[in-house]
PDB file of C-alpha atoms in Angstrom:
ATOM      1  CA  UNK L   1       0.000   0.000   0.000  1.00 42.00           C
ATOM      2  CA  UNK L   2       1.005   2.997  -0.702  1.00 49.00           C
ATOM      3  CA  UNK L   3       2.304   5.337   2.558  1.00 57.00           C
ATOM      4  CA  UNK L   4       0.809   7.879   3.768  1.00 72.00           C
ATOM      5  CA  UNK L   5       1.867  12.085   2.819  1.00 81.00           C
ATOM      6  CA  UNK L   6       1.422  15.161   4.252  1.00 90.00           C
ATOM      7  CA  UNK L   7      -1.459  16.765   2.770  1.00 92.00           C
ATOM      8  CA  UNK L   8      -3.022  19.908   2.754  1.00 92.00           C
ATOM      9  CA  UNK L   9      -6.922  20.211   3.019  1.00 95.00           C
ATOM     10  CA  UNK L  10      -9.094  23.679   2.252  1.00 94.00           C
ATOM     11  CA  UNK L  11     -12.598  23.287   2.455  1.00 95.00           C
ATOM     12  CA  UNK L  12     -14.774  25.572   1.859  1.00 93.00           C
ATOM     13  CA  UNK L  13     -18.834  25.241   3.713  1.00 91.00           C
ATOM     14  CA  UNK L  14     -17.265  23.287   6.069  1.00 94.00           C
ATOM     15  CA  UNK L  15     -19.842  23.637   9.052  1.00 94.00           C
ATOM     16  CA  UNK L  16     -22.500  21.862   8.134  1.00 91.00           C
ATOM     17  CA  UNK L  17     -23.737  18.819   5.650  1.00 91.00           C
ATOM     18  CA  UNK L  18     -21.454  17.860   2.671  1.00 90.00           C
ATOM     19  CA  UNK L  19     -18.432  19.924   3.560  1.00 92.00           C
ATOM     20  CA  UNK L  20     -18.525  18.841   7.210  1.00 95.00           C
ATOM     21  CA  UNK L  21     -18.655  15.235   5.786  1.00 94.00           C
ATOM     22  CA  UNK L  22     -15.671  15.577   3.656  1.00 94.00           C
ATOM     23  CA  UNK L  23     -13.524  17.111   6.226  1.00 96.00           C
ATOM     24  CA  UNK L  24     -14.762  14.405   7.975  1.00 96.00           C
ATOM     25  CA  UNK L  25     -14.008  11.538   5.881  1.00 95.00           C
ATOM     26  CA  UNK L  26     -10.429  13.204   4.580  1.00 95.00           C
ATOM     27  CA  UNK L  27      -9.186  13.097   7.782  1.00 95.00           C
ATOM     28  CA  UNK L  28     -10.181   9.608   8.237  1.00 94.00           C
ATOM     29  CA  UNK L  29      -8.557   8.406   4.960  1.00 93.00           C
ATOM     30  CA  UNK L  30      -5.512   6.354   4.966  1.00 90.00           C
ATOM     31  CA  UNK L  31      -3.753   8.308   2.674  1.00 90.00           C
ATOM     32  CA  UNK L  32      -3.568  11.186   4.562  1.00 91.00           C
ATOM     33  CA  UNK L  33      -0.711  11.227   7.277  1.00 91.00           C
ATOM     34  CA  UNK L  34      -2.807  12.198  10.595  1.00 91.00           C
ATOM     35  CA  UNK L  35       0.173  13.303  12.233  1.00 91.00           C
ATOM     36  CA  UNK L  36       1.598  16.047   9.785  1.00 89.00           C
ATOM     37  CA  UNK L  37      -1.327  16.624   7.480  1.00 92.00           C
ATOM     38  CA  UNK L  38      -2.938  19.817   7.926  1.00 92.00           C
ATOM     39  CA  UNK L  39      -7.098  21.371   7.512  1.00 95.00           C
ATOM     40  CA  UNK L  40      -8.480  24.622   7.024  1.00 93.00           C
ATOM     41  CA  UNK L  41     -12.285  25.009   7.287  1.00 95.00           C
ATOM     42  CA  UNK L  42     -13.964  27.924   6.397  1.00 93.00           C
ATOM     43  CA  UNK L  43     -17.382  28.771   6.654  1.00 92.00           C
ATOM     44  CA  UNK L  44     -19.979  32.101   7.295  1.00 89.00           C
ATOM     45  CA  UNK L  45     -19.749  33.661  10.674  1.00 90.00           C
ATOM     46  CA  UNK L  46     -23.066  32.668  11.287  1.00 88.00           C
ATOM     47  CA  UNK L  47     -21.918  29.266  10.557  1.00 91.00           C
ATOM     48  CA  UNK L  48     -19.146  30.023  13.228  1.00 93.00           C
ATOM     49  CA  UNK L  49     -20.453  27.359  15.660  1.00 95.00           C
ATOM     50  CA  UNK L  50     -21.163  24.390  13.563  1.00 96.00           C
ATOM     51  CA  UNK L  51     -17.817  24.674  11.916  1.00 96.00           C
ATOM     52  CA  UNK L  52     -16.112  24.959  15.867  1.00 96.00           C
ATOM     53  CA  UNK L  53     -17.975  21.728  16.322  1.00 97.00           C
ATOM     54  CA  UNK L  54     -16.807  20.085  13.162  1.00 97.00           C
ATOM     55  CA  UNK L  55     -13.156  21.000  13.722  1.00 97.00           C
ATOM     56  CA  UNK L  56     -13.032  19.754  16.564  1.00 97.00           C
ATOM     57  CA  UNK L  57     -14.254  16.261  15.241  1.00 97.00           C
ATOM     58  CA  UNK L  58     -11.649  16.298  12.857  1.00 97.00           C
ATOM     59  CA  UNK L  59      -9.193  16.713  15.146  1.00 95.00           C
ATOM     60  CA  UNK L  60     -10.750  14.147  17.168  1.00 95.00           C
ATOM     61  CA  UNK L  61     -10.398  11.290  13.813  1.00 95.00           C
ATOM     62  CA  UNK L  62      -6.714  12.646  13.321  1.00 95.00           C
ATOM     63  CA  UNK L  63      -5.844  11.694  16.879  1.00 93.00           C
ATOM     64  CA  UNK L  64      -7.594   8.400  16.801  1.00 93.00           C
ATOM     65  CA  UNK L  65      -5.394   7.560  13.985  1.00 92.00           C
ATOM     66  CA  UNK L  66      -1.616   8.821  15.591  1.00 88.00           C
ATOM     67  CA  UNK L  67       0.248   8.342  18.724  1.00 84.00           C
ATOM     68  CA  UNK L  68       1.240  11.061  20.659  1.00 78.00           C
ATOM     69  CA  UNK L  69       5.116  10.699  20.315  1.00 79.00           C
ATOM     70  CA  UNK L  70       4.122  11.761  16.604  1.00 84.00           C
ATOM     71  CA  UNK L  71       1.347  14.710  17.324  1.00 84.00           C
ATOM     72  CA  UNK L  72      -1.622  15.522  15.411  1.00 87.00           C
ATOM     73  CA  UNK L  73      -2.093  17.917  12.377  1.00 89.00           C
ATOM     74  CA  UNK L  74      -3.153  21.135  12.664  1.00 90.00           C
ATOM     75  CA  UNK L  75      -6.878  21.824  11.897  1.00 94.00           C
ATOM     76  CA  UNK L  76      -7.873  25.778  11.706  1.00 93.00           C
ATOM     77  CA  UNK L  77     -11.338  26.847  11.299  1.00 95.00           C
ATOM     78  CA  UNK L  78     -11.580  29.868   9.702  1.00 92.00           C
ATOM     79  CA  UNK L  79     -15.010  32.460   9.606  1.00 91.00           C
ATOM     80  CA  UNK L  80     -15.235  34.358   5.734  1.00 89.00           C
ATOM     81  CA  UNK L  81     -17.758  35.651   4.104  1.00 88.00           C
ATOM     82  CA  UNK L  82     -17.132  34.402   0.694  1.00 86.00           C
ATOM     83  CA  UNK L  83     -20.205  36.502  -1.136  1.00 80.00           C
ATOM     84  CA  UNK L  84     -17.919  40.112  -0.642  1.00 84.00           C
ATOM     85  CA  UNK L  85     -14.707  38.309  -2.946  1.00 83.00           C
ATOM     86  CA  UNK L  86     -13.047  41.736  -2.727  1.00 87.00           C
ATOM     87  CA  UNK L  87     -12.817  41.077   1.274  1.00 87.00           C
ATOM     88  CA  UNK L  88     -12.361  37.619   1.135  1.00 88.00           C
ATOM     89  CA  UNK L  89      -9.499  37.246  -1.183  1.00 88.00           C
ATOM     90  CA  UNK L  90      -7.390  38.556   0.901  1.00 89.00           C
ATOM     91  CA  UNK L  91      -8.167  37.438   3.669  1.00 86.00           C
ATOM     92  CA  UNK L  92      -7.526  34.246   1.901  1.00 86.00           C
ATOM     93  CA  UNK L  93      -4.270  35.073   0.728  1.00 85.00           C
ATOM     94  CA  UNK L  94      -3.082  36.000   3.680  1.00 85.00           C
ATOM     95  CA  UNK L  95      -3.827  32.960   5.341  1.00 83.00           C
ATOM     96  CA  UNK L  96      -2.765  31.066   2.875  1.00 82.00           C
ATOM     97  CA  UNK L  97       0.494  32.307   2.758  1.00 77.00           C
ATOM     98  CA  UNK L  98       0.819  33.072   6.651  1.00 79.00           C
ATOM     99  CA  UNK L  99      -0.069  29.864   9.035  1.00 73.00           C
ATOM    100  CA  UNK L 100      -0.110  27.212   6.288  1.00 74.00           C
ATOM    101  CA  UNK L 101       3.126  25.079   6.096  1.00 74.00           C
ATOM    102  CA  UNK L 102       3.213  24.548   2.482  1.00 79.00           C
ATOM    103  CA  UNK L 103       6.706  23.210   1.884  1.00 76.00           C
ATOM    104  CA  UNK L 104       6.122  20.161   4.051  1.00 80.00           C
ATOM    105  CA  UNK L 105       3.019  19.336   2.520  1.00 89.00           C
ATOM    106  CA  UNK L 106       3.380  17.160  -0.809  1.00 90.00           C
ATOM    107  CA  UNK L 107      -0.230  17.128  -1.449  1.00 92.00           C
ATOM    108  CA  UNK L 108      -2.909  19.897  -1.844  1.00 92.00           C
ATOM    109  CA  UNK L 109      -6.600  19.657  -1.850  1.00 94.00           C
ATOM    110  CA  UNK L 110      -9.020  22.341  -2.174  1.00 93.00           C
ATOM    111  CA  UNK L 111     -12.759  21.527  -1.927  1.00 93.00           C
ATOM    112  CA  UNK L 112     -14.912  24.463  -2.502  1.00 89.00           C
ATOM    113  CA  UNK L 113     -18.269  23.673  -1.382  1.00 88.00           C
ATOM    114  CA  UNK L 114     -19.433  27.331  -0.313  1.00 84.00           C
ATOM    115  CA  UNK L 115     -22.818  27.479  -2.475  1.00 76.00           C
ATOM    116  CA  UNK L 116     -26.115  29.545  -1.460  1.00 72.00           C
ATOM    117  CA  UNK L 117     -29.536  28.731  -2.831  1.00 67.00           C
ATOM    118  CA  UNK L 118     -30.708  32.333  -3.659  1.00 65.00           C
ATOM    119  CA  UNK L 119     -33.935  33.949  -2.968  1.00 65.00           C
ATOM    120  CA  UNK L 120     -36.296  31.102  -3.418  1.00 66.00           C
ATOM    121  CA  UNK L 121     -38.484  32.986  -5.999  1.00 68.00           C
ATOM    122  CA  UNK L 122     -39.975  32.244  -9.358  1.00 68.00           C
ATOM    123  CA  UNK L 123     -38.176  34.063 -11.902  1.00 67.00           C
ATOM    124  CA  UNK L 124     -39.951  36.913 -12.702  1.00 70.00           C
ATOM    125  CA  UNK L 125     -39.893  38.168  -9.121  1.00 74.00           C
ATOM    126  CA  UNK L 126     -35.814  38.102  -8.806  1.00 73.00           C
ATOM    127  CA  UNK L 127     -34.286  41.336  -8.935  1.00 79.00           C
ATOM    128  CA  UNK L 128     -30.788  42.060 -10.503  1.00 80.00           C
ATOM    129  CA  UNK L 129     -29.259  42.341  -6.760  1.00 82.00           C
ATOM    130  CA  UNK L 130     -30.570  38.515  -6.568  1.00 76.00           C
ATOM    131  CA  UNK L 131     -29.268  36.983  -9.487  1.00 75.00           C
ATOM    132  CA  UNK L 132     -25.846  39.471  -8.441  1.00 78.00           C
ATOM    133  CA  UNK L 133     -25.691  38.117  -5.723  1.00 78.00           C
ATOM    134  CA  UNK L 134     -26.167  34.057  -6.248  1.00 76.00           C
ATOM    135  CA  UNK L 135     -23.336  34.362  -9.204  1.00 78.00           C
ATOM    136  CA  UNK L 136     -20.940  36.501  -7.132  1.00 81.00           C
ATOM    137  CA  UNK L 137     -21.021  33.487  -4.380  1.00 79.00           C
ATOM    138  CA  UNK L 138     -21.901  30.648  -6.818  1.00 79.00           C
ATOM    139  CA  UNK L 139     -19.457  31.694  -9.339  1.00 80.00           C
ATOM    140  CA  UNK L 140     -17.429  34.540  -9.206  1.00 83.00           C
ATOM    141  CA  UNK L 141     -15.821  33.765  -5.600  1.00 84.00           C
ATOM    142  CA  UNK L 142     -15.640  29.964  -6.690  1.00 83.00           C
ATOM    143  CA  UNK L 143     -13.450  30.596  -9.846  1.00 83.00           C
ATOM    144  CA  UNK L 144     -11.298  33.181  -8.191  1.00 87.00           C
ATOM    145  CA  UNK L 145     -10.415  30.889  -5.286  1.00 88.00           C
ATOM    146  CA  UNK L 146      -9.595  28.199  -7.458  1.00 87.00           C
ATOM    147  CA  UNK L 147      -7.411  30.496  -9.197  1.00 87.00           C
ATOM    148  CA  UNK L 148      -6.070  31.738  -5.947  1.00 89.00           C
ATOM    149  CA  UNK L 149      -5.187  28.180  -4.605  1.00 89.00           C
ATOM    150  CA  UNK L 150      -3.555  26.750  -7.660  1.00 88.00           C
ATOM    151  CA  UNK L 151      -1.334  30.223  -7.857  1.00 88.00           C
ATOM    152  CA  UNK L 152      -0.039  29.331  -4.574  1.00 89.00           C
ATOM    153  CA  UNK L 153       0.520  25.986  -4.714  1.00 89.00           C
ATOM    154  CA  UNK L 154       2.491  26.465  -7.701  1.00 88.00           C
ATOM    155  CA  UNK L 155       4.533  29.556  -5.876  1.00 88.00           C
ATOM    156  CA  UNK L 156       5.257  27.454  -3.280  1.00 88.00           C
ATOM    157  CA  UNK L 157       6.121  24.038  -4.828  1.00 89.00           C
ATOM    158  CA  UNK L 158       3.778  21.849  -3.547  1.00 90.00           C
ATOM    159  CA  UNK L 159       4.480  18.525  -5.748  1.00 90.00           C
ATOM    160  CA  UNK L 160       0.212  18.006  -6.353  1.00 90.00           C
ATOM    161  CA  UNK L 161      -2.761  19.804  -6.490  1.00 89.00           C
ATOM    162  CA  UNK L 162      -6.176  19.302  -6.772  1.00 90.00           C
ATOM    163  CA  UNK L 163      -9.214  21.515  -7.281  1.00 89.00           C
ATOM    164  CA  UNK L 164     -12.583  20.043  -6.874  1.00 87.00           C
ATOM    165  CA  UNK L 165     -15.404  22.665  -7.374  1.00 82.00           C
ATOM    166  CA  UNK L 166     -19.051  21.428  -5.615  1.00 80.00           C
ATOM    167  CA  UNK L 167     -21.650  21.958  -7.871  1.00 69.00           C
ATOM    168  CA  UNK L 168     -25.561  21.505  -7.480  1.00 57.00           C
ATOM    169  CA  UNK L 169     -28.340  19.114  -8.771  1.00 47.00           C
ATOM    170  CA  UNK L 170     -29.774  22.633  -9.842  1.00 47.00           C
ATOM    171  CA  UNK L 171     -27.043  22.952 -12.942  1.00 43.00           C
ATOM    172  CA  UNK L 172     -29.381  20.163 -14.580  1.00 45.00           C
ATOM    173  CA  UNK L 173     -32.726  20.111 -13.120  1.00 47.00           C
ATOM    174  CA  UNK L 174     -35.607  22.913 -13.310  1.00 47.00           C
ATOM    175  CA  UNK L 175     -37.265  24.371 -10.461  1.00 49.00           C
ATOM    176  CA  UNK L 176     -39.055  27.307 -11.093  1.00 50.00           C
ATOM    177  CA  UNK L 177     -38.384  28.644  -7.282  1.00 48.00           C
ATOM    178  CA  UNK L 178     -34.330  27.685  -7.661  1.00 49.00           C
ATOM    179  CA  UNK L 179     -33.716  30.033 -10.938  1.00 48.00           C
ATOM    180  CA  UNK L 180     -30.909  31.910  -9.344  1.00 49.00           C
ATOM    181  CA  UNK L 181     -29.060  28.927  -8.226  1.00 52.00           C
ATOM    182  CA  UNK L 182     -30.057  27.014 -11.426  1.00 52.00           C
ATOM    183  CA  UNK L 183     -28.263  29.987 -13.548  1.00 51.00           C
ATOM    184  CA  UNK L 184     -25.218  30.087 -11.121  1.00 51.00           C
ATOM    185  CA  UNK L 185     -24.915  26.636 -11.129  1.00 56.00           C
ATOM    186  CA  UNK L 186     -24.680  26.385 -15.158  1.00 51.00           C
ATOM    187  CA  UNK L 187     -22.827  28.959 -15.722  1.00 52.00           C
ATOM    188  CA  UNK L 188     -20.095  27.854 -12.734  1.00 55.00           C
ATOM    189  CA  UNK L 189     -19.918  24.330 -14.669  1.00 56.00           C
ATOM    190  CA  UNK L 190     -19.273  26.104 -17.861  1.00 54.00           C
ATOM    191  CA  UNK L 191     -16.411  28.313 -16.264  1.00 56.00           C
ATOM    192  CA  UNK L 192     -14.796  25.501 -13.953  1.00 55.00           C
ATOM    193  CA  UNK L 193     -14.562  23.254 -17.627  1.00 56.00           C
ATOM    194  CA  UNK L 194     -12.976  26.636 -19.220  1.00 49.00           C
ATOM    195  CA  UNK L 195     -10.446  26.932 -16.408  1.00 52.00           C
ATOM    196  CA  UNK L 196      -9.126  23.375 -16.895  1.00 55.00           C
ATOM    197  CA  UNK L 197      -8.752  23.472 -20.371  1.00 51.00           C
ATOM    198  CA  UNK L 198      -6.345  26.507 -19.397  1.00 51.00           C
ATOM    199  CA  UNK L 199      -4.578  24.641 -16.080  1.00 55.00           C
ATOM    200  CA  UNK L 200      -1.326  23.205 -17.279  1.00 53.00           C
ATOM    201  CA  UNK L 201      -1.173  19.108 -16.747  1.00 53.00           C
ATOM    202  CA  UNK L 202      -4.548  18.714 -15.434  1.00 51.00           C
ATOM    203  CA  UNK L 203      -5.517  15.391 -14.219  1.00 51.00           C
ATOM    204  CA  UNK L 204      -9.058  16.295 -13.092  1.00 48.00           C
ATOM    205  CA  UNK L 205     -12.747  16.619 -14.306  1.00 47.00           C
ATOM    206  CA  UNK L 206     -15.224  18.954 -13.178  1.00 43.00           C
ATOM    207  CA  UNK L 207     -17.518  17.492 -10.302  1.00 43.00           C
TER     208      UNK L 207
END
């Protein structure tokens, strides 16, 4: 079997449901050296609680998987608002660049799963500020931090990187009360397949 590596985890939504389950279940994987590996889970402020509780689980799986003459990985939870990008980029970067150790880590992962329904409306009540809104979250700030993250892996010569973007049953099914997440959706699918065709030895599909 392969061993174990030191691998960096970002996930995005991380509080409650699917992120929460993926921190969840990364930190319980086998390939993931509990000792060294290291998380950062962001999620609203008002999410601020859950995402204290679910840090603290995943510290709880890395622990149940080390000894303590090794130590346990470092797992930060982190409160952004990811619908204002111009505010959370860099706050982002600055993380990112500040209490991350990137040289030791030989794998990155980045799962953005930071999504918001939108006014549940039918369409011909949304506003421009609503359908601004769900693509600024939805899209703009997913694109940009995928940008963002494989920037500094690059910069700071982490061997592999991956970029999974979270997208939403939405993209493919009509609801007439789920039109601003339904155009997000699409249109985040479109760009995430554009920004792979321009990422240099890709290895990964859209999700």
């Amino acid at each position: 079997a392969a061993m174990a590596s030191s691998t960096l985890v970002l996930i995005t939504g991380a509080s409650r449901g699917f992120g929460r389950a993926v921190a969840l279940a990364l930190a319980a994987s086998p390939a993931l050296d509990a000792s060294t590996s290291s998380f950062l889970l962001y999620a609203s402020p008002r999410g601020a609680k859950d995402l204290e509780r679910t840090a603290e689980d995943v510290r709880s799986v890395l622990q149940g998987r080390t000894t303590e003459e090794k130590g346990v990985g470092r797992v930060h939870p982190m409160s952004c608002d990811l619908s204002d990008v111009d505010q959370a980029l860099p706050h982002m970067t600055s993380t990112w660049t500040t209490i991350v150790e990137w040289r030791r880590s030989r794998h990155a992962i980045f799962v953005n799963n930071a999504g918001s329904l939108g006014p549940l409306t039918p369409v011909h009540a949304l506003s421009v500020a609503d359908l601004r809104a769900a693509i600024d979250l939805n899209v703009t700030a997913s694109l940009a931090l995928s940008a963002l993250f494989v920037r500094v892996t690059k910069e700071q010569g982490v061997p592999r990187c991956t970029v999974v973007n979270v997208s939403s049953v939405c993209a493919v099914q009509v609801n007439a009360s789920l039109f601003g997440r339904g155009v997000s959706t699409v249109r985040e699918r479109q760009l995430v397949t554009f920004f792979m065709l321009f990422w240099p030895q890709r290895r990964n599909r859209p999700t």
